[in-house]
mmCIF file of C-alpha atoms and ligand atoms in Angstrom:
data_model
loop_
_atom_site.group_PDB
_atom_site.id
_atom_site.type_symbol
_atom_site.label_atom_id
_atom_site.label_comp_id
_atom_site.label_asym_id
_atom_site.label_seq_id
_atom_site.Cartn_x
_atom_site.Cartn_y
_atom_site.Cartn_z
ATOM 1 C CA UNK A 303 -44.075 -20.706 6.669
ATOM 2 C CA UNK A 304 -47.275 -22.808 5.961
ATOM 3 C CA UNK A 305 -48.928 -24.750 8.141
ATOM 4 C CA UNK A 306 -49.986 -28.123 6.955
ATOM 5 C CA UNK A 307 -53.328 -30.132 8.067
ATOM 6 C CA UNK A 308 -54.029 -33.626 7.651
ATOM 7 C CA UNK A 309 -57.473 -34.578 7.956
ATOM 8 C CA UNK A 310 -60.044 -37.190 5.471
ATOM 9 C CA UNK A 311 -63.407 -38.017 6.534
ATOM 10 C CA UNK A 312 -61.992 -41.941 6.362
ATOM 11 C CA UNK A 313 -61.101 -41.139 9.844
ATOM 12 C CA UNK A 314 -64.634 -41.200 10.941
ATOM 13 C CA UNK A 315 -64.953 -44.748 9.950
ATOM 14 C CA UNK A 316 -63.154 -46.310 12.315
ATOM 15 C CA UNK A 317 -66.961 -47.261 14.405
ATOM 16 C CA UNK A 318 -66.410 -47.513 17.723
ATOM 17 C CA UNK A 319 -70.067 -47.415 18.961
ATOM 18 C CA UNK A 320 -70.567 -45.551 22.283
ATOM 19 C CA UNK A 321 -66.153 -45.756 22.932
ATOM 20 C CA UNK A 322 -65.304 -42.438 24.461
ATOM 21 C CA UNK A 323 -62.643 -42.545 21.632
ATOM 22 C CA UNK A 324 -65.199 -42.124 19.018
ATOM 23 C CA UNK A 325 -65.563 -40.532 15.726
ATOM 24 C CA UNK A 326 -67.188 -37.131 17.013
ATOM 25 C CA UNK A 327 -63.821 -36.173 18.392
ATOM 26 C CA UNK A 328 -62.332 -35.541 15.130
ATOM 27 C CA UNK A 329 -65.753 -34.018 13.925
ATOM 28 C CA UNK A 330 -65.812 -31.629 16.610
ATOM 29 C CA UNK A 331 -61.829 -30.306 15.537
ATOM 30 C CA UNK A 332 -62.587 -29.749 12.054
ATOM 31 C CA UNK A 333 -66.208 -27.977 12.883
ATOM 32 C CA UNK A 334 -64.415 -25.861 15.127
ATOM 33 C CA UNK A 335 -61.959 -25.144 12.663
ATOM 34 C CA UNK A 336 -64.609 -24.569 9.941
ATOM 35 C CA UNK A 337 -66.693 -22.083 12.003
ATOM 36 C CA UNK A 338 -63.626 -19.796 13.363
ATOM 37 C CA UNK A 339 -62.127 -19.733 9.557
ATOM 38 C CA UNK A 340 -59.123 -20.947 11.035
ATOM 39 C CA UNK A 341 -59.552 -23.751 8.637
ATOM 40 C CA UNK A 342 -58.875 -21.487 5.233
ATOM 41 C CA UNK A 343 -54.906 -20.295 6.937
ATOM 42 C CA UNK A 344 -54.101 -24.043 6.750
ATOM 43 C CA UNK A 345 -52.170 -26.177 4.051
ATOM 44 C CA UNK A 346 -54.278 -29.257 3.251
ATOM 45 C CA UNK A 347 -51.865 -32.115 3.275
ATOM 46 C CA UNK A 348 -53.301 -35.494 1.682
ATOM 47 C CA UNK A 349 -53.265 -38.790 3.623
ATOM 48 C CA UNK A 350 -52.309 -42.034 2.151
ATOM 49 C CA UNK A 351 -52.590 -45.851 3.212
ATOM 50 C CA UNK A 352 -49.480 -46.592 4.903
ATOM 51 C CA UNK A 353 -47.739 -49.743 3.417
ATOM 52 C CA UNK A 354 -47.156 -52.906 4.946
ATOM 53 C CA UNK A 355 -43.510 -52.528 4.687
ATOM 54 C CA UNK A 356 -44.042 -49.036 6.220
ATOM 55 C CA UNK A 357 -45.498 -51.288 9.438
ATOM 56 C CA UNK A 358 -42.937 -53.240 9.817
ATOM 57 C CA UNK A 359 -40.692 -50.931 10.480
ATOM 58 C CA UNK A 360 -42.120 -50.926 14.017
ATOM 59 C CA UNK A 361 -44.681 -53.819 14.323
ATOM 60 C CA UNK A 362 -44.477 -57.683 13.824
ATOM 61 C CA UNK A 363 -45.735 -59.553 10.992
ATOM 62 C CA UNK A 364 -48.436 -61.433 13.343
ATOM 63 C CA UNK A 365 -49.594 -58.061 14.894
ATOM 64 C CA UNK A 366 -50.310 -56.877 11.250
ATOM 65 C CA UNK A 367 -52.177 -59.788 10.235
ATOM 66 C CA UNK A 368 -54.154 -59.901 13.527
ATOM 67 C CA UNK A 369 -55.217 -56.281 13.122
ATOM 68 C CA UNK A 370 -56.551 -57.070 9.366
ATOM 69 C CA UNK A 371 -57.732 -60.568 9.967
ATOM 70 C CA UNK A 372 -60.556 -59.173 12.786
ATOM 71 C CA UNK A 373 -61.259 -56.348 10.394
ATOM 72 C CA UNK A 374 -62.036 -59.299 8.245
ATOM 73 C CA UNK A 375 -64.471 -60.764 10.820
ATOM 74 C CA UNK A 376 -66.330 -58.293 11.624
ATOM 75 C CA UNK A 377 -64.237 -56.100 14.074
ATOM 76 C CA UNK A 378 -64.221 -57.183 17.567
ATOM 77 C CA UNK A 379 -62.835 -56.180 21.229
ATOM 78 C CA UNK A 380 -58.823 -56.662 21.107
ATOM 79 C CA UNK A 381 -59.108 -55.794 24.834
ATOM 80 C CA UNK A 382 -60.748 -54.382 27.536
ATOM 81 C CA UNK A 383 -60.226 -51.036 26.234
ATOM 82 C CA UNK A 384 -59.580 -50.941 21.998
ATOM 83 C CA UNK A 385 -62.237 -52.068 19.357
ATOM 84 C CA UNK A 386 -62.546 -52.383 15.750
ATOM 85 C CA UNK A 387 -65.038 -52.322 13.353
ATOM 86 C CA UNK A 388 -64.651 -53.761 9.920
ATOM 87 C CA UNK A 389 -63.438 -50.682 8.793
ATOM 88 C CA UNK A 390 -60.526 -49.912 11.145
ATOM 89 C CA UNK A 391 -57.451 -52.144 9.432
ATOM 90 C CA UNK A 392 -57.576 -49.556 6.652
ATOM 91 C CA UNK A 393 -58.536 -46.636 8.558
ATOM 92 C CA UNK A 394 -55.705 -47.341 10.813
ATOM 93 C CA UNK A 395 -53.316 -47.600 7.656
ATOM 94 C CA UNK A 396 -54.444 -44.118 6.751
ATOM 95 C CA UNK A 397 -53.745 -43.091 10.626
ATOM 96 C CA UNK A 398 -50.251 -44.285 10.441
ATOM 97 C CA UNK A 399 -49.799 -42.792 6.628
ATOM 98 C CA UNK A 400 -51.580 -39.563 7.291
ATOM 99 C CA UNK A 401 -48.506 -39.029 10.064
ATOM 100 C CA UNK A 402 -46.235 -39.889 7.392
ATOM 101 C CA UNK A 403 -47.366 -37.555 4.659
ATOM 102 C CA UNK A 404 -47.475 -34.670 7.810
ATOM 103 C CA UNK A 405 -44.088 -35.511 8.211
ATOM 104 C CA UNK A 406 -43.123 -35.683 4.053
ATOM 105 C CA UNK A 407 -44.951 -32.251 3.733
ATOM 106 C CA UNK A 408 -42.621 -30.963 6.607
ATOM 107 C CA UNK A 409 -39.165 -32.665 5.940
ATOM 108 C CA UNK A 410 -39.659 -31.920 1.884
ATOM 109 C CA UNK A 411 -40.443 -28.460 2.806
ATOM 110 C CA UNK A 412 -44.133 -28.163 1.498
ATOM 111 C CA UNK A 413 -44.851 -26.418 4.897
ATOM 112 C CA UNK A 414 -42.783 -25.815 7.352
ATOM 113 C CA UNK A 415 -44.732 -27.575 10.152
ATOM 114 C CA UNK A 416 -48.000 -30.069 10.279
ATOM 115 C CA UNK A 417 -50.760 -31.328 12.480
ATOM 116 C CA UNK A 418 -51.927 -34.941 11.613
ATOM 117 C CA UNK A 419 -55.739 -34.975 12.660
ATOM 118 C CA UNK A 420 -56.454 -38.692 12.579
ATOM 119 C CA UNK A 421 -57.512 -41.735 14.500
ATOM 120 C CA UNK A 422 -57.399 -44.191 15.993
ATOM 121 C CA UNK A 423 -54.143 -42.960 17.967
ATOM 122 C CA UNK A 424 -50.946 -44.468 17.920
ATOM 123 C CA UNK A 425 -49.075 -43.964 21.372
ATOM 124 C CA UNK A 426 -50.159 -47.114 23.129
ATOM 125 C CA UNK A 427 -49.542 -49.466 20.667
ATOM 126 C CA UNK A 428 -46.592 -51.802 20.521
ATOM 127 C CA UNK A 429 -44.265 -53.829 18.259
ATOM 128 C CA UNK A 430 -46.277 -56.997 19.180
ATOM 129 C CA UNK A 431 -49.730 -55.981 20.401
ATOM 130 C CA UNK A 432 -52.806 -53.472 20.166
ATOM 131 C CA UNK A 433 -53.652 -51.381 23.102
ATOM 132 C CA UNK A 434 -55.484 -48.241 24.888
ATOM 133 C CA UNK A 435 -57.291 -47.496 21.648
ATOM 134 C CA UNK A 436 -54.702 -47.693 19.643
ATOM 135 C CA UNK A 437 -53.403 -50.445 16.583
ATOM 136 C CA UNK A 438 -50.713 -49.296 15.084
ATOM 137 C CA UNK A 439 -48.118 -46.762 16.195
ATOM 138 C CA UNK A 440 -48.767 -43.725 14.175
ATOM 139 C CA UNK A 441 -46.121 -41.541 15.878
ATOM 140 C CA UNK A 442 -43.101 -44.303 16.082
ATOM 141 C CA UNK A 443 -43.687 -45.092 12.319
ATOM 142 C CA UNK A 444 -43.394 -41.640 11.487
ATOM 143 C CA UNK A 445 -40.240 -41.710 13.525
ATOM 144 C CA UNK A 446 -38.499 -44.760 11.535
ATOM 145 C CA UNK A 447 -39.982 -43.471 7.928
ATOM 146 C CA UNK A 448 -38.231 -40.246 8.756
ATOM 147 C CA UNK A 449 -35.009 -41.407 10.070
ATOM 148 C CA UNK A 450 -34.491 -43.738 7.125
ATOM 149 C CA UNK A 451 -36.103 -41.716 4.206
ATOM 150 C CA UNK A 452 -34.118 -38.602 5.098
ATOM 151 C CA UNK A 453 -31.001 -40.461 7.158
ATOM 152 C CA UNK A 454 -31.392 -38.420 10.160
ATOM 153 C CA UNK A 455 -29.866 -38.928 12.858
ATOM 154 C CA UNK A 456 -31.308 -37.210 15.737
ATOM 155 C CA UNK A 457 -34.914 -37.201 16.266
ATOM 156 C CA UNK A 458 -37.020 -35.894 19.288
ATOM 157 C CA UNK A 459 -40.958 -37.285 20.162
ATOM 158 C CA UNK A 460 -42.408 -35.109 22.831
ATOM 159 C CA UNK A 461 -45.424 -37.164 23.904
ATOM 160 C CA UNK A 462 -48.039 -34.677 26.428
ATOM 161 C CA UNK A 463 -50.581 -36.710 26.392
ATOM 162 C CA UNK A 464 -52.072 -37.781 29.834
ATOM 163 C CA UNK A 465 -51.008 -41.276 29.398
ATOM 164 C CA UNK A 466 -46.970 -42.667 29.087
ATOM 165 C CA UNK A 467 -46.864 -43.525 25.802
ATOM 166 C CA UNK A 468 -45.313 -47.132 26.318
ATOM 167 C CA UNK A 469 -45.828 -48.443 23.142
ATOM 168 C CA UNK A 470 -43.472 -45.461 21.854
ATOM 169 C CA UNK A 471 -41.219 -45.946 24.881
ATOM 170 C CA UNK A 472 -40.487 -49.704 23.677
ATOM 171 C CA UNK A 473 -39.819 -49.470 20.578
ATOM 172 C CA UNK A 474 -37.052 -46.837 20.968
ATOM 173 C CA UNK A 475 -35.809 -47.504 24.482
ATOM 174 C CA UNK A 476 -32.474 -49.344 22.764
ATOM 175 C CA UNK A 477 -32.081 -46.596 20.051
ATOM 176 C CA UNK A 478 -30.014 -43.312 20.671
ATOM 177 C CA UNK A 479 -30.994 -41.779 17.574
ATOM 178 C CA UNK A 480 -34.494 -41.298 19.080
ATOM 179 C CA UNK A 481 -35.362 -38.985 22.171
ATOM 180 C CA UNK A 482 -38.315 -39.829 23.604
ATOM 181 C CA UNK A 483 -39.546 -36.997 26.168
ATOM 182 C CA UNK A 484 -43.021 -37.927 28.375
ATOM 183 C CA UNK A 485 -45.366 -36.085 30.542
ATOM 184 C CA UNK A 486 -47.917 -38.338 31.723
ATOM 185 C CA UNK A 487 -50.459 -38.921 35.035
ATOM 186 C CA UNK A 488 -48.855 -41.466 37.366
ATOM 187 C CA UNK A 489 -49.759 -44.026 38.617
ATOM 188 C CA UNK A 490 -51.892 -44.170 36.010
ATOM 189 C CA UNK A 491 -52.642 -46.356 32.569
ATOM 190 C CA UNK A 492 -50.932 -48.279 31.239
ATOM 191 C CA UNK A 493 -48.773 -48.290 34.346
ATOM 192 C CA UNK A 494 -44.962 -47.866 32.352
ATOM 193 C CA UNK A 495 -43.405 -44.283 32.504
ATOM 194 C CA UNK A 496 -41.628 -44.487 35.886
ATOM 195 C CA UNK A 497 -38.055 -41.947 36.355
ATOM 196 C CA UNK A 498 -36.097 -44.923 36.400
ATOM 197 C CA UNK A 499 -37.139 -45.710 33.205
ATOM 198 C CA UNK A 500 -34.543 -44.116 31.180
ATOM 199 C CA UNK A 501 -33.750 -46.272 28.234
ATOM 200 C CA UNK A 502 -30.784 -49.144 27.789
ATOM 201 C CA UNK A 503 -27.391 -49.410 26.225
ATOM 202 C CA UNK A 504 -26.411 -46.799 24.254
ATOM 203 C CA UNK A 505 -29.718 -45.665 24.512
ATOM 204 C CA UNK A 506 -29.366 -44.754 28.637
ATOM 205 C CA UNK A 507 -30.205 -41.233 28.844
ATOM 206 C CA UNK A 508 -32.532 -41.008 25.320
ATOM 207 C CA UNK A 509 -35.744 -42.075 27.125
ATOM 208 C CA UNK A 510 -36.916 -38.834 29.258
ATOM 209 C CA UNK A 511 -39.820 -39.572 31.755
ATOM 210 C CA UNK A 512 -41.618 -37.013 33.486
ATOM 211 C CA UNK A 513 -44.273 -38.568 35.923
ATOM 212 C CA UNK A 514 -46.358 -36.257 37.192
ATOM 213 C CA UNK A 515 -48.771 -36.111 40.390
ATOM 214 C CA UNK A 516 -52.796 -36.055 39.759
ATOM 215 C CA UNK A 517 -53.778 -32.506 39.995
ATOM 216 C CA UNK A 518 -50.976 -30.723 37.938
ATOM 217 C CA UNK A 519 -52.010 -28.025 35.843
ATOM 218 C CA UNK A 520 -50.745 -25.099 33.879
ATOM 219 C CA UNK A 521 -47.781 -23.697 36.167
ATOM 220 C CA UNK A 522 -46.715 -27.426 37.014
ATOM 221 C CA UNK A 523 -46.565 -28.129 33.434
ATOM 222 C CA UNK A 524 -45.062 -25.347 32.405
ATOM 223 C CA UNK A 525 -42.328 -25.561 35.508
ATOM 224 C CA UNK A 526 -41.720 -29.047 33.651
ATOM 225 C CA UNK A 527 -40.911 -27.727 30.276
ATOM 226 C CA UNK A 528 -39.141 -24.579 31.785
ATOM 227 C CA UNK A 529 -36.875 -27.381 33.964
ATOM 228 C CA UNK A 530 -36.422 -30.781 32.231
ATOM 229 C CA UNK A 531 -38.184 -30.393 28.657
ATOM 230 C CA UNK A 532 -36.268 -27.513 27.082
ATOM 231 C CA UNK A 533 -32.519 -28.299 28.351
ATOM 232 C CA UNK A 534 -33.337 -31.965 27.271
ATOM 233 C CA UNK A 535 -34.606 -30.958 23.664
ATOM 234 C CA UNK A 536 -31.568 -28.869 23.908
ATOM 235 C CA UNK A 537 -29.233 -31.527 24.347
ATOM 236 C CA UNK A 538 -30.855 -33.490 21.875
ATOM 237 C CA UNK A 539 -30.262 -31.254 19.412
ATOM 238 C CA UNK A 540 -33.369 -33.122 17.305
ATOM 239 C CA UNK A 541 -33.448 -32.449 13.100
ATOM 240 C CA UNK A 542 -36.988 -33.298 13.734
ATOM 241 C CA UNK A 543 -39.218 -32.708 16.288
ATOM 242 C CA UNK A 544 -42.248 -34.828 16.599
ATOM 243 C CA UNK A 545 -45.367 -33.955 19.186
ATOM 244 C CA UNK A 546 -47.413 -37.092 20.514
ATOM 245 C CA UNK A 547 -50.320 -34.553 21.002
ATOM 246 C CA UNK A 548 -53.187 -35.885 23.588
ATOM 247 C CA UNK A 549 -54.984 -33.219 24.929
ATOM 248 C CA UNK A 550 -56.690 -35.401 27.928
ATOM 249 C CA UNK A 551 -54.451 -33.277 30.244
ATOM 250 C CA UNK A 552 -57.513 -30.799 30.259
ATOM 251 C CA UNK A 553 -59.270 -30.003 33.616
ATOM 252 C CA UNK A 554 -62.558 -30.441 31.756
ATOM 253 C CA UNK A 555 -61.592 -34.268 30.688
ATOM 254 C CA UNK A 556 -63.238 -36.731 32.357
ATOM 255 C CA UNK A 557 -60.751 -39.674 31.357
ATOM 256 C CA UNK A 558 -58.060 -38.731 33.758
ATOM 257 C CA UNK A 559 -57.381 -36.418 36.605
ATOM 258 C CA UNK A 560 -54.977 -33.365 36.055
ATOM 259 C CA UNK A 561 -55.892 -29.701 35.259
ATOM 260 C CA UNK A 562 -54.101 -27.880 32.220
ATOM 261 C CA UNK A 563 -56.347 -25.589 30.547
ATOM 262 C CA UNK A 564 -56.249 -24.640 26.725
ATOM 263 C CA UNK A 565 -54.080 -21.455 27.622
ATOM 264 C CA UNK A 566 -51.692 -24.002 29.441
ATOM 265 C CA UNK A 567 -51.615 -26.270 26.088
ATOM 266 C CA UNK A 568 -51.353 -22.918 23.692
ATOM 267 C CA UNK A 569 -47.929 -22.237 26.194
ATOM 268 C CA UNK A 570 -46.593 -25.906 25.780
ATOM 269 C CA UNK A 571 -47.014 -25.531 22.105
ATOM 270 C CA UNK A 572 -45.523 -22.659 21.935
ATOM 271 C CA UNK A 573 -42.368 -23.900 23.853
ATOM 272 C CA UNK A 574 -42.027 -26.947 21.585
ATOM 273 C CA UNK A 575 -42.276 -24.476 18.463
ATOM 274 C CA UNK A 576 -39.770 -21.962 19.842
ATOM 275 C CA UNK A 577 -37.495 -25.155 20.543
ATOM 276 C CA UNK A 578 -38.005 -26.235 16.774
ATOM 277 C CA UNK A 579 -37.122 -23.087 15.811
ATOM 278 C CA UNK A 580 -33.661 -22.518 17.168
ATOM 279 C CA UNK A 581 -32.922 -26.056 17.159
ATOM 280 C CA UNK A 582 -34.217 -27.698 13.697
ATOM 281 C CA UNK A 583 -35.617 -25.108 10.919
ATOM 282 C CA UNK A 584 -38.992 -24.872 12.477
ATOM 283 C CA UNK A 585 -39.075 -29.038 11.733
ATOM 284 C CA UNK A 586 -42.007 -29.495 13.921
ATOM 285 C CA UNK A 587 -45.125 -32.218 12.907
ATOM 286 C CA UNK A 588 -47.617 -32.824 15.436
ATOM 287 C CA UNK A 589 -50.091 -36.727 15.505
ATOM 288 C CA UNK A 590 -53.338 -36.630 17.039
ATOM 289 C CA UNK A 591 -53.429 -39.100 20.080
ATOM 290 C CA UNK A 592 -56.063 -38.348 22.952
ATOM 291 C CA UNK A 593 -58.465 -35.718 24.301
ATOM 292 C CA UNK A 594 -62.144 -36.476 24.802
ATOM 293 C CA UNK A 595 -63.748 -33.700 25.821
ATOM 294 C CA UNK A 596 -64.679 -32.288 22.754
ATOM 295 C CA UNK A 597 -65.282 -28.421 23.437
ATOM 296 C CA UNK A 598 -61.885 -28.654 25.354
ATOM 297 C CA UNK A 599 -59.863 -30.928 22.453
ATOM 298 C CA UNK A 600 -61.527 -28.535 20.197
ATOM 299 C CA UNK A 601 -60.244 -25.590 21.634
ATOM 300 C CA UNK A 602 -56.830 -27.115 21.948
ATOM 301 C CA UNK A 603 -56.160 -28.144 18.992
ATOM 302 C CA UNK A 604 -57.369 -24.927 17.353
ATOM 303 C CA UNK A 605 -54.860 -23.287 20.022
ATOM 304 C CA UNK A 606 -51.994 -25.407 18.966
ATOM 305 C CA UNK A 607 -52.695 -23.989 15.089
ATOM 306 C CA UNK A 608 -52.877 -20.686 16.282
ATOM 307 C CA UNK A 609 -49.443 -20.869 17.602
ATOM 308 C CA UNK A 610 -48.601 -22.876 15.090
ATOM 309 C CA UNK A 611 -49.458 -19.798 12.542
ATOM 310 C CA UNK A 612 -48.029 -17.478 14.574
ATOM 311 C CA UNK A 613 -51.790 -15.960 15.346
ATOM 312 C CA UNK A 614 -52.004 -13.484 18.399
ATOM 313 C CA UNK A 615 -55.521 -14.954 19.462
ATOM 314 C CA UNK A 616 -56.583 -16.436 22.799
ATOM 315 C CA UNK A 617 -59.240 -18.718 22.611
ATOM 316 C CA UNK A 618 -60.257 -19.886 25.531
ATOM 317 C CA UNK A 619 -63.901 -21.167 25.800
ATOM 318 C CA UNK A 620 -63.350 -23.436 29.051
ATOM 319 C CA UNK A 621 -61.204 -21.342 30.785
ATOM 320 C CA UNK A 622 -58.723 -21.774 33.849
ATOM 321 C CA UNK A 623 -59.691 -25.003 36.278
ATOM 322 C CA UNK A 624 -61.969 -24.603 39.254
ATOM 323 C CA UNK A 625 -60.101 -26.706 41.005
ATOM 324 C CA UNK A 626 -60.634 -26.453 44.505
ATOM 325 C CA UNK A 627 -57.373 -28.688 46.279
ATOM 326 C CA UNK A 628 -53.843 -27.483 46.904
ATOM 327 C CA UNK A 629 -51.837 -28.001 43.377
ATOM 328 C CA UNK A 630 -49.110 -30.938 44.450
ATOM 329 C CA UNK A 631 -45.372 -30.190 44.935
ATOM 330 C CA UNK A 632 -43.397 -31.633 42.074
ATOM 331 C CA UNK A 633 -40.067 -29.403 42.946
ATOM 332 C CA UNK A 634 -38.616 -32.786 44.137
ATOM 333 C CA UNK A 635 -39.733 -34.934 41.418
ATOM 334 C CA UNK A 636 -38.026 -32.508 39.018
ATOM 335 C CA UNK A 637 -34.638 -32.404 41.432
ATOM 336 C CA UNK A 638 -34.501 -35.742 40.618
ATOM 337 C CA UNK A 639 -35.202 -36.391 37.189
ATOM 338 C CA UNK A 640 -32.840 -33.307 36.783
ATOM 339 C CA UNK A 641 -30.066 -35.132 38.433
ATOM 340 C CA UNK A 642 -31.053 -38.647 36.778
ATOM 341 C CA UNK A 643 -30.756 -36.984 33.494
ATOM 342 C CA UNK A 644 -27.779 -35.216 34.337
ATOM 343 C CA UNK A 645 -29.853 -32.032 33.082
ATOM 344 C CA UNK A 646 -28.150 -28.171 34.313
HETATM 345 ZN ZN1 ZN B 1068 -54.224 -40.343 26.565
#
């Protein structure tokens, strides 16, 4: 089956001046891309503006109009960590529609999987408020435009980016229809992700975290998926799969503390595509969230395609870590969310 891209150089004009979450990330993917002809194997898919209507399925009215009205202004600091420029209300509609077209080319069979290349991410951000670089919740609208478009009824997010994606978290933690399976650093930003956190209601059970020690790399993450990951998605039995991909889990990146290498994101990947699969038709669309080291997030995100395409090839410019410290016991952090989650 084809593999479907979504890329548009509006990404790049989301200015966020010196921001480690800048527009040379996405630059760096496509170049790398470009030069290793992995580019020409891939199904453009066209981004459009998501609608307002298309918003609301997961934001407030008031969030919407404050993103637009500082675009209006000028673009400003929303925090301590996410800034606009002028530019960004649209470019962030286009973030949030891009994910939706990725997941239209997928569910209307156009390709049988997709990998949303756009900015700013989406994770962070919540019904009510910007945050952690992101403004609107590319992933979780996705989510909602697929589950009412299509009437499924059973989707799963895996989200392996370094950070818990809270804003995700919330806006499905009541819903059972949605699965929401995390890997993150912690304690770490934004602070949410905790095992206890495991959704409420009929939801109890849907919301899957996986906190993990600094310092885990390839064999704790792949112990992780082996364990909790696969049985869950299992259970799930998902019509969709969704990735929240953040490659920030990289030894090489500076913005947190853990020690995958690209080898250790080409075996997640192709975990979540085996699960996809057996489970849902090969269903499988993947959003761009972190990664800022751009030789590493360039490398991974060509690795994810590879697998993605079913290429043999092992490209791995950075290598394994050099880490120098003991890799931390998680056996009893997985013994537990095991037995939280009921998992066999
Ligand atoms: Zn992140």
């Amino acid at each position: 089956m084809e593999v479907g891209y979504v890329y548009d150089p509006i990404y790049l004009k989301h200015d966020t001046g010196e921001h480690v979450e800048n527009a040379g990330r996405l630059e760096a993917i496509i170049r790398r891309l470009e030069e290793t002809g992995l580019k020409q194997q891939l199904t453009p898919v066209k981004p459009r503006l998501a609608s307002v209507e298309e918003l609301l399925l997961v934001h407030q009215r008031q969030h919407i109009s404050r993103i637009q009205d500082v675009a209006k202004k000028g673009g400003g600091w929303l925090d301590a960590d996410t800034v606009m420029s002028p530019e960004s209300y649209e470019v962030a509609l286009y973030a949030a529609g891009g994910t939706i077209m990725a997941t239209e080319a997928v569910m209307g069979g156009k390709v049988g999987s997709a990998f949303a290349l756009v900015r700013p991410p989406g994770h962070h951000a919540t019904p009510r408020r910007a945050m952690g670089f992101c403004l609107f919740n590319n992933i979780a609208i996705a989510t909602e435009y697929a589950l009412a478009k299509y009437k499924l009824e059973r989707i799963l997010i895996i989200d392996f980016d370094v950070h818990h994606g809270n804003g995700t978290q919330e806006v499905f933690y009541t819903r059972p229809e949605v699965v929401y399976i995390s890997t993150h650093e912690y304690p770490f930003y934004p602070g949410t992700g905790s095992v206890e956190e495991t959704g409420s209601g009929e939801a109890k059970g849907a919301t899957v975290n996986i906190p993990l020690p600094a310092g885990c790399g390839d064999s704790e993450y792949l112990e992780v998926f082996d364990q909790i990951i696969v049985p869950a998605a299992k259970r799930c039995r998902p019509q969709l799969i969704l990735v929240s991909a953040g490659y920030d889990a990289h030894w090489a990146d500076g913005i947190a503390m853990m020690q995958v290498s690209v080898s250790g994101f080409r075996q997640m990947v192709r975990i979540i595509k085996g699960l996809a699969d057996e489970l849902c038709g090969g269903r499988l669309v993947f959003s761009l969230e972190g990664g800022y080291h751009l030789n590493a997030l360039a490398a991974s995100v060509k690795a994810t395609f590879d697998v993605l395409l079913g290429n043999a090839s092992i490209d791995d410019p950075l290598g394994q870590s050099p880490r120098s410290f003991r890799a931390p016991k998680i056996d009893s952090l997985i013994r537990a969310i095991k037995e939280i989650h009921k998992l066999p």
